[in-house]
Coordinates of C-alpha atoms in Angstrom, one line a residue:
X1 CA 85.8 72.6 89.9
X2 CA 83.4 75.2 90.5
X3 CA 85.4 75.9 93.6
X4 CA 88.7 75.4 92.2
X5 CA 87.7 78.0 89.2
X6 CA 86.5 80.2 92.4
X7 CA 89.6 80.1 94.6
X8 CA 91.8 79.7 91.4
X9 CA 91.3 83.4 90.3
X10 CA 90.8 84.7 94.4
X11 CA 94.5 83.5 94.7
X12 CA 94.6 86.8 92.0
X13 CA 92.8 88.8 93.5
X14 CA 94.7 90.3 96.5
X15 CA 96.8 91.9 93.0
X16 CA 93.4 91.7 90.4
X17 CA 93.0 95.2 91.1
X18 CA 96.8 96.3 89.8
X19 CA 95.2 95.3 86.3
X20 CA 91.8 96.9 87.6
X21 CA 92.7 100.0 88.2
X22 CA 92.2 102.8 87.1
X23 CA 89.0 101.4 86.6
X24 CA 87.8 103.7 84.8
X25 CA 90.1 103.1 82.1
X26 CA 90.0 99.8 81.8
X27 CA 87.0 98.0 79.9
X28 CA 85.6 94.8 82.1
X29 CA 85.2 92.0 79.8
X30 CA 81.4 91.4 81.1
X31 CA 82.3 87.2 80.3
X32 CA 84.5 87.2 82.9
X33 CA 83.3 89.9 84.9
X34 CA 80.9 87.1 87.3
X35 CA 83.7 84.6 88.8
X36 CA 85.4 87.6 88.8
X37 CA 83.5 89.0 90.9
X38 CA 83.3 85.6 92.9
X39 CA 86.5 85.4 92.8
X40 CA 87.3 89.0 95.3
X41 CA 84.1 89.2 97.3
X42 CA 85.9 86.2 98.1
X43 CA 89.9 87.7 98.3
X44 CA 88.1 91.0 100.2
X45 CA 86.5 88.5 103.3
X46 CA 90.2 87.0 103.9
X47 CA 91.5 90.0 104.0
X48 CA 89.7 91.8 106.2
X49 CA 89.8 88.4 109.0
X50 CA 94.2 89.3 108.8
X51 CA 93.3 93.1 109.2
X52 CA 91.0 92.9 111.7
X53 CA 93.0 90.7 113.4
X54 CA 96.2 93.1 112.8
X55 CA 94.5 95.5 113.5
X56 CA 92.5 94.8 117.1
X57 CA 96.5 93.3 117.8
X58 CA 98.0 96.7 117.6
X59 CA 95.0 97.5 119.6
X60 CA 95.9 95.9 122.3
X61 CA 99.7 95.4 122.7
X62 CA 101.9 98.1 124.7
X63 CA 105.5 98.5 124.2
X64 CA 105.9 97.0 127.6
X65 CA 103.8 94.3 126.5
X66 CA 107.1 93.4 123.6
X67 CA 109.4 93.8 126.1
X68 CA 107.3 90.7 128.7
X69 CA 107.6 88.7 125.6
X70 CA 111.3 88.5 125.3
X71 CA 111.7 91.0 122.5
X72 CA 115.1 93.7 123.1
X73 CA 112.7 96.8 121.8
X74 CA 109.3 96.6 121.3
X75 CA 109.7 99.6 118.3
X76 CA 111.2 95.9 116.4
X77 CA 107.3 93.9 116.7
X78 CA 105.9 97.2 115.9
X79 CA 107.1 98.3 113.1
X80 CA 106.8 94.7 111.6
X81 CA 103.1 94.0 112.2
X82 CA 102.3 98.2 111.3
X83 CA 103.5 97.4 108.7
X84 CA 102.1 94.3 107.4
X85 CA 98.4 95.8 108.7
X86 CA 98.9 98.5 106.1
X87 CA 99.7 95.8 103.1
X88 CA 96.0 93.9 104.3
X89 CA 94.8 97.5 104.7
X90 CA 95.7 97.9 101.6
X91 CA 94.1 94.6 100.1
X92 CA 91.1 95.5 101.4
X93 CA 90.4 99.1 100.5
X94 CA 91.7 98.0 96.4
X95 CA 89.0 94.9 97.1
X96 CA 86.3 96.3 97.7
X97 CA 86.5 99.3 95.1
X98 CA 86.9 96.3 92.4
X99 CA 84.2 94.7 93.3
X100 CA 82.0 98.1 93.8
X101 CA 83.3 98.6 89.8
X102 CA 82.1 95.3 89.1
X103 CA 79.0 96.1 90.2
X104 CA 78.4 93.5 93.3
X105 CA 78.6 94.4 96.5
X106 CA 81.1 93.0 99.2
X107 CA 80.7 90.3 101.6
X108 CA 80.5 92.4 105.2
X109 CA 78.3 90.0 107.3
X110 CA 81.1 87.6 108.3
X111 CA 82.4 87.4 112.4
X112 CA 85.5 87.2 112.3
X113 CA 86.1 85.5 115.7
X114 CA 90.2 86.3 116.1
X115 CA 89.3 87.3 120.6
X116 CA 91.2 83.8 121.2
X117 CA 94.4 85.1 119.5
X118 CA 95.1 88.0 121.1
X119 CA 94.9 86.3 124.4
X120 CA 98.7 87.9 125.0
X121 CA 101.6 88.4 122.9
X122 CA 103.3 85.4 122.5
X123 CA 100.4 83.5 121.6
X124 CA 99.6 86.8 118.7
X125 CA 102.4 86.1 117.4
X126 CA 102.6 82.6 117.3
X127 CA 98.6 82.5 115.4
X128 CA 99.9 85.3 113.1
X129 CA 102.7 83.5 112.2
X130 CA 101.1 80.3 111.2
X131 CA 98.7 82.6 108.9
X132 CA 101.1 83.9 107.3
X133 CA 102.6 80.2 106.6
X134 CA 99.2 79.3 105.4
X135 CA 98.7 82.1 103.6
X136 CA 102.1 80.9 101.1
X137 CA 100.7 77.7 100.9
X138 CA 98.0 79.2 99.2
X139 CA 99.1 81.4 96.7
X140 CA 101.2 79.1 95.9
X141 CA 98.6 75.9 95.4
X142 CA 96.5 79.4 93.8
X143 CA 99.4 79.6 91.1
X144 CA 98.3 75.6 90.0
X145 CA 95.2 76.8 88.8
X146 CA 95.6 79.9 86.8
X147 CA 96.1 80.1 83.4
X148 CA 96.4 83.3 82.0
X149 CA 99.9 84.3 82.7
X150 CA 98.8 87.8 83.6
X151 CA 96.4 86.4 86.4
X152 CA 99.3 84.1 87.5
X153 CA 102.0 87.4 87.3
X154 CA 99.8 89.2 89.7
X155 CA 99.2 86.2 92.1
X156 CA 103.4 86.3 92.4
X157 CA 103.2 89.5 92.9
X158 CA 101.6 89.1 96.1
X159 CA 102.6 86.1 96.8
X160 CA 106.2 87.5 97.3
X161 CA 105.1 89.8 99.8
X162 CA 103.5 87.2 101.5
X163 CA 106.4 85.2 101.8
X164 CA 108.1 88.4 103.7
X165 CA 105.6 88.2 106.1
X166 CA 106.2 84.9 106.5
X167 CA 109.8 85.5 107.1
X168 CA 109.7 88.0 109.6
X169 CA 106.7 86.5 112.2
X170 CA 109.3 82.9 111.8
X171 CA 112.1 85.4 113.4
X172 CA 110.3 87.2 115.4
X173 CA 108.4 84.2 116.9
X174 CA 111.9 83.6 118.1
X175 CA 112.4 81.0 115.7
X176 CA 114.8 80.0 112.3
X177 CA 113.7 82.7 109.2
X178 CA 113.7 81.0 106.8
X179 CA 114.1 77.2 108.1
X180 CA 113.5 75.2 104.7
X181 CA 114.5 75.5 100.9
X182 CA 111.4 75.0 99.3
X183 CA 107.3 75.3 100.8
X184 CA 104.7 72.9 100.0
X185 CA 101.0 74.2 97.5
X186 CA 97.7 73.3 99.4
X187 CA 93.9 73.6 97.8
X188 CA 91.1 76.0 98.9
X189 CA 89.6 72.8 101.1
X190 CA 92.8 72.7 102.9
X191 CA 93.4 76.4 103.5
X192 CA 90.3 76.4 104.8
X193 CA 90.6 73.8 107.3
X194 CA 92.9 75.7 108.8
X195 CA 91.7 79.0 108.9
X196 CA 88.0 78.7 108.8
X197 CA 87.4 78.3 112.3
X198 CA 87.9 82.0 112.4
X199 CA 85.3 82.8 109.8
X200 CA 81.5 82.5 110.6
X201 CA 78.2 84.5 110.1
X202 CA 78.4 83.7 106.2
X203 CA 79.1 81.1 103.5
X204 CA 82.3 81.8 101.3
X205 CA 80.2 78.6 99.1
X206 CA 83.7 76.9 99.5
X207 CA 83.9 73.4 101.2
X208 CA 86.4 72.7 103.7
X209 CA 88.3 70.1 105.3
X210 CA 87.5 68.5 108.7
X211 CA 89.1 70.6 110.8
X212 CA 92.5 68.2 112.6
X213 CA 93.2 69.4 116.4
X214 CA 96.7 67.7 117.7
X215 CA 95.4 67.6 121.8
X216 CA 99.7 67.8 123.0
X217 CA 99.9 71.0 124.9
X218 CA 103.6 70.4 125.5
X219 CA 107.0 71.4 122.8
X220 CA 106.6 69.3 119.9
X221 CA 109.8 68.3 118.3
X222 CA 111.4 65.1 116.7
X223 CA 110.2 61.7 118.2
X224 CA 106.8 63.8 120.0
X225 CA 103.9 61.0 119.6
X226 CA 100.6 63.3 118.8
X227 CA 96.9 62.8 119.7
X228 CA 94.9 63.7 117.8
X229 CA 91.0 65.2 118.0
X230 CA 88.4 65.5 114.6
X231 CA 84.8 64.8 113.8
X232 CA 86.2 62.9 111.0
X233 CA 87.6 60.7 114.1
X234 CA 84.3 58.6 115.2
X235 CA 84.8 54.8 114.6
X236 CA 83.8 54.7 111.6
X237 CA 86.7 53.7 110.1
X238 CA 88.8 51.6 112.8
X239 CA 92.1 53.4 113.5
X240 CA 93.9 50.7 112.2
X241 CA 92.8 51.8 108.3
X242 CA 94.4 55.1 109.4
X243 CA 97.2 56.6 108.9
X244 CA 98.8 60.1 109.8
X245 CA 101.0 62.0 107.0
X246 CA 103.5 64.5 107.3
X247 CA 104.3 67.3 104.3
X248 CA 107.2 69.7 104.4
X249 CA 109.0 71.4 102.0
X250 CA 111.3 69.9 100.5
X251 CA 109.7 66.1 100.5
X252 CA 108.7 64.6 97.0
X253 CA 106.4 62.5 99.0
X254 CA 104.3 62.9 102.6
X255 CA 106.1 60.1 105.4
X256 CA 103.0 58.4 106.5
X257 CA 102.8 56.4 109.3
X258 CA 100.2 54.2 111.5
X259 CA 97.7 56.6 113.3
X260 CA 97.9 54.9 116.5
X261 CA 101.7 55.5 116.5
X262 CA 101.4 59.0 115.0
X263 CA 105.1 60.8 115.7
X264 CA 107.1 63.7 114.2
X265 CA 109.8 62.1 112.2
X266 CA 113.6 63.3 112.9
X267 CA 115.6 66.1 110.8
X268 CA 112.6 68.9 109.8
X269 CA 113.3 72.5 111.2
X270 CA 110.3 74.7 110.4
X271 CA 106.6 73.9 109.6
X272 CA 104.5 70.2 108.8
X273 CA 101.8 69.8 107.4
X274 CA 99.8 66.7 108.8
X275 CA 97.1 65.2 107.2
X276 CA 95.3 61.6 108.2
X277 CA 94.2 59.0 105.6
X278 CA 92.7 56.5 104.5
X279 CA 95.8 55.1 103.0
X280 CA 99.1 54.9 104.1
X281 CA 100.4 55.1 100.3
X282 CA 102.5 57.8 101.1
X283 CA 100.6 61.6 100.7
X284 CA 102.0 63.8 96.9
X285 CA 103.8 67.0 97.5
X286 CA 101.9 68.5 94.8
X287 CA 98.6 69.6 93.7
X288 CA 98.1 67.6 90.9
X289 CA 99.1 64.5 92.5
X290 CA 98.0 64.2 95.2
X291 CA 95.5 61.7 96.1
X292 CA 93.3 64.3 98.0
X293 CA 89.8 61.0 98.0
X294 CA 92.5 59.8 100.8
X295 CA 92.4 63.0 103.2
X296 CA 90.1 62.1 106.4
X297 CA 90.8 65.0 108.2
X298 CA 92.9 68.0 108.0
X299 CA 95.5 69.5 107.6
X300 CA 96.3 70.9 109.8
X301 CA 100.0 72.9 111.1
X302 CA 102.6 71.6 113.4
X303 CA 106.1 73.8 113.9
X304 CA 109.2 72.0 114.7
X305 CA 111.2 74.4 116.6
X306 CA 115.0 73.1 117.4
X307 CA 117.3 76.1 115.6
X308 CA 117.5 79.8 116.7
X309 CA 118.9 81.7 113.8
X310 CA 121.0 84.9 115.4
X311 CA 118.3 87.7 113.6
X312 CA 115.9 85.4 115.8
X313 CA 118.2 85.9 119.0
X314 CA 118.9 90.1 118.6
X315 CA 115.2 90.3 118.0
X316 CA 114.1 88.1 120.9
X317 CA 116.5 87.2 123.3
X318 CA 114.1 86.7 126.1
X319 CA 113.7 82.8 125.1
X320 CA 117.3 82.2 125.6
X321 CA 119.5 81.3 129.2
X322 CA 123.4 80.8 128.7
X323 CA 124.6 78.5 131.8
X324 CA 128.2 77.6 132.2
X325 CA 129.6 74.7 133.7
X326 CA 132.0 74.7 136.2
X327 CA 134.6 73.8 132.5
X328 CA 134.2 77.6 130.9
X329 CA 134.5 76.3 127.9
X330 CA 131.2 74.4 127.9
X331 CA 127.9 76.2 128.3
X332 CA 124.9 74.8 127.0
X333 CA 121.8 77.0 125.7
X334 CA 117.6 77.2 126.4
X335 CA 115.9 77.9 123.4
X336 CA 112.1 78.2 124.2
X337 CA 110.3 77.0 120.8
X338 CA 107.3 78.8 121.2
X339 CA 105.6 75.4 120.6
X340 CA 102.0 74.9 121.8
X341 CA 99.0 77.7 121.0
X342 CA 95.9 76.2 123.1
X343 CA 93.4 79.1 122.4
X344 CA 89.8 77.1 123.5
X345 CA 90.2 75.1 126.7
X346 CA 92.3 72.4 127.1
X347 CA 91.4 69.4 125.5
X348 CA 90.4 67.4 128.1
X349 CA 92.7 64.0 129.7
X350 CA 89.6 61.5 127.9
X351 CA 89.0 62.1 124.9
X352 CA 85.3 60.9 123.4
X353 CA 84.0 57.9 122.5
X354 CA 85.8 57.3 118.6
X355 CA 88.7 60.3 119.0
X356 CA 92.4 58.8 118.4
X357 CA 94.2 59.3 121.8
X358 CA 97.8 58.8 122.6
X359 CA 101.3 59.3 124.8
X360 CA 102.7 62.3 124.6
X361 CA 106.4 61.5 124.5
X362 CA 109.3 64.9 123.6
X363 CA 112.8 64.6 123.3
X364 CA 114.9 67.5 123.1
X365 CA 117.3 67.9 120.0
X366 CA 121.6 67.5 120.3
X367 CA 123.1 70.2 118.1
X368 CA 126.6 71.0 118.4
X369 CA 128.1 73.3 120.6
X370 CA 125.0 73.8 121.9
X371 CA 121.5 71.4 123.8
X372 CA 118.9 72.2 122.6
X373 CA 115.8 72.1 125.3
X374 CA 112.4 73.5 125.7
X375 CA 111.3 75.8 128.6
X376 CA 110.5 79.6 128.5
X377 CA 112.4 81.8 130.5
X378 CA 111.6 85.0 130.0
X379 CA 107.4 84.9 129.6
X380 CA 105.1 82.5 131.9
X381 CA 103.1 80.9 129.8
X382 CA 104.4 77.7 127.2
X383 CA 102.6 78.1 123.8
X384 CA 103.1 76.4 120.3
X385 CA 101.4 77.2 117.1
X386 CA 101.1 73.0 117.1
X387 CA 97.0 74.3 117.7
X388 CA 96.5 76.2 116.3
X389 CA 95.9 75.3 113.0
X390 CA 93.2 73.1 114.1
X391 CA 91.9 75.4 116.7
X392 CA 92.0 78.6 113.9
X393 CA 90.1 75.8 112.4
X394 CA 87.5 74.1 115.5
X395 CA 84.2 76.6 114.0
X396 CA 84.7 75.3 110.4
X397 CA 82.1 73.0 111.2
X398 CA 79.6 75.7 111.8
X399 CA 80.7 78.0 109.5
X400 CA 78.2 76.8 106.7
X401 CA 75.4 76.8 109.4
X402 CA 75.6 81.2 109.4

């Protein structure tokens, strides 16, 4: 219950300074300052992480890097990344001022492990996309836990900005700007399962779900059979007693399948969260009713990129090629969906005993009047955000040791 309260305040923490500033003009209620301080410290660590990521990305990559990644103009992504960086930097410095005003100290001994996210522009864009999508889900989860209407409104004002970041990153990834009519809320332990692996050297005081890694290196589409690795899949629970569950925006409950035959459901575009549970009962898509006690590992996040907006095509035409057949009325457009990111050494084909291994079967998506396939046309390596969440979370088990 304590970490739930912490995160609920943390969710509003990004905007809380608007309520506290100018600090000298606002009396601080001593009865609530302690919990507020803890919340601000945690929020500040997350903002430090995001600021570090964007700062290093902007420092490393130049215009030619973005052009090589398929962007029509390097100024398009550069302008957006600079704007997002400014947002995160403003949050960081404002939170620091609030923490000091409350008589506390910022947590400054964390190490942010973002180097593997910056191997090239496609990897960086995919990682940023995942982080922003997770951020929106984190705010949604926080809003369900905040009873104070002022704080919940403050948190919501920041959530809308995170949603704007989410949308522009979907576009820059060359996919669908608004793929679903709804987003999915996550609780604190679920958020840290996805992102906690980037933070080390400090104890945030919030338990994380056991991370779940998707080993698939190729495109992930409807019908793809997923292969997982997790410390929780150690044979303690027989595989036949485990299920994989898919959550996406708009689904009232998860799509539950046997873990031994876990395939991506059809008719979904955009992000999907994948859990491993010890129950086949479909997982409720709301924080109040979700049977979190059945979660064995996860979530991890995958992206099903089977459509592309005209806006994404205009921004990143290098992901596409058009081939006209002898029948001039027939043309095939190849959309290179950015669906695989490898941020750590590739998982061996033979995994450790106790993990779950399955073959990978990919199917292409056919949409009139074009046929969508999955092969890069303008970049030299195939990447995808499907493994980002598991990679980002791969170090989370060691986070507390720092």
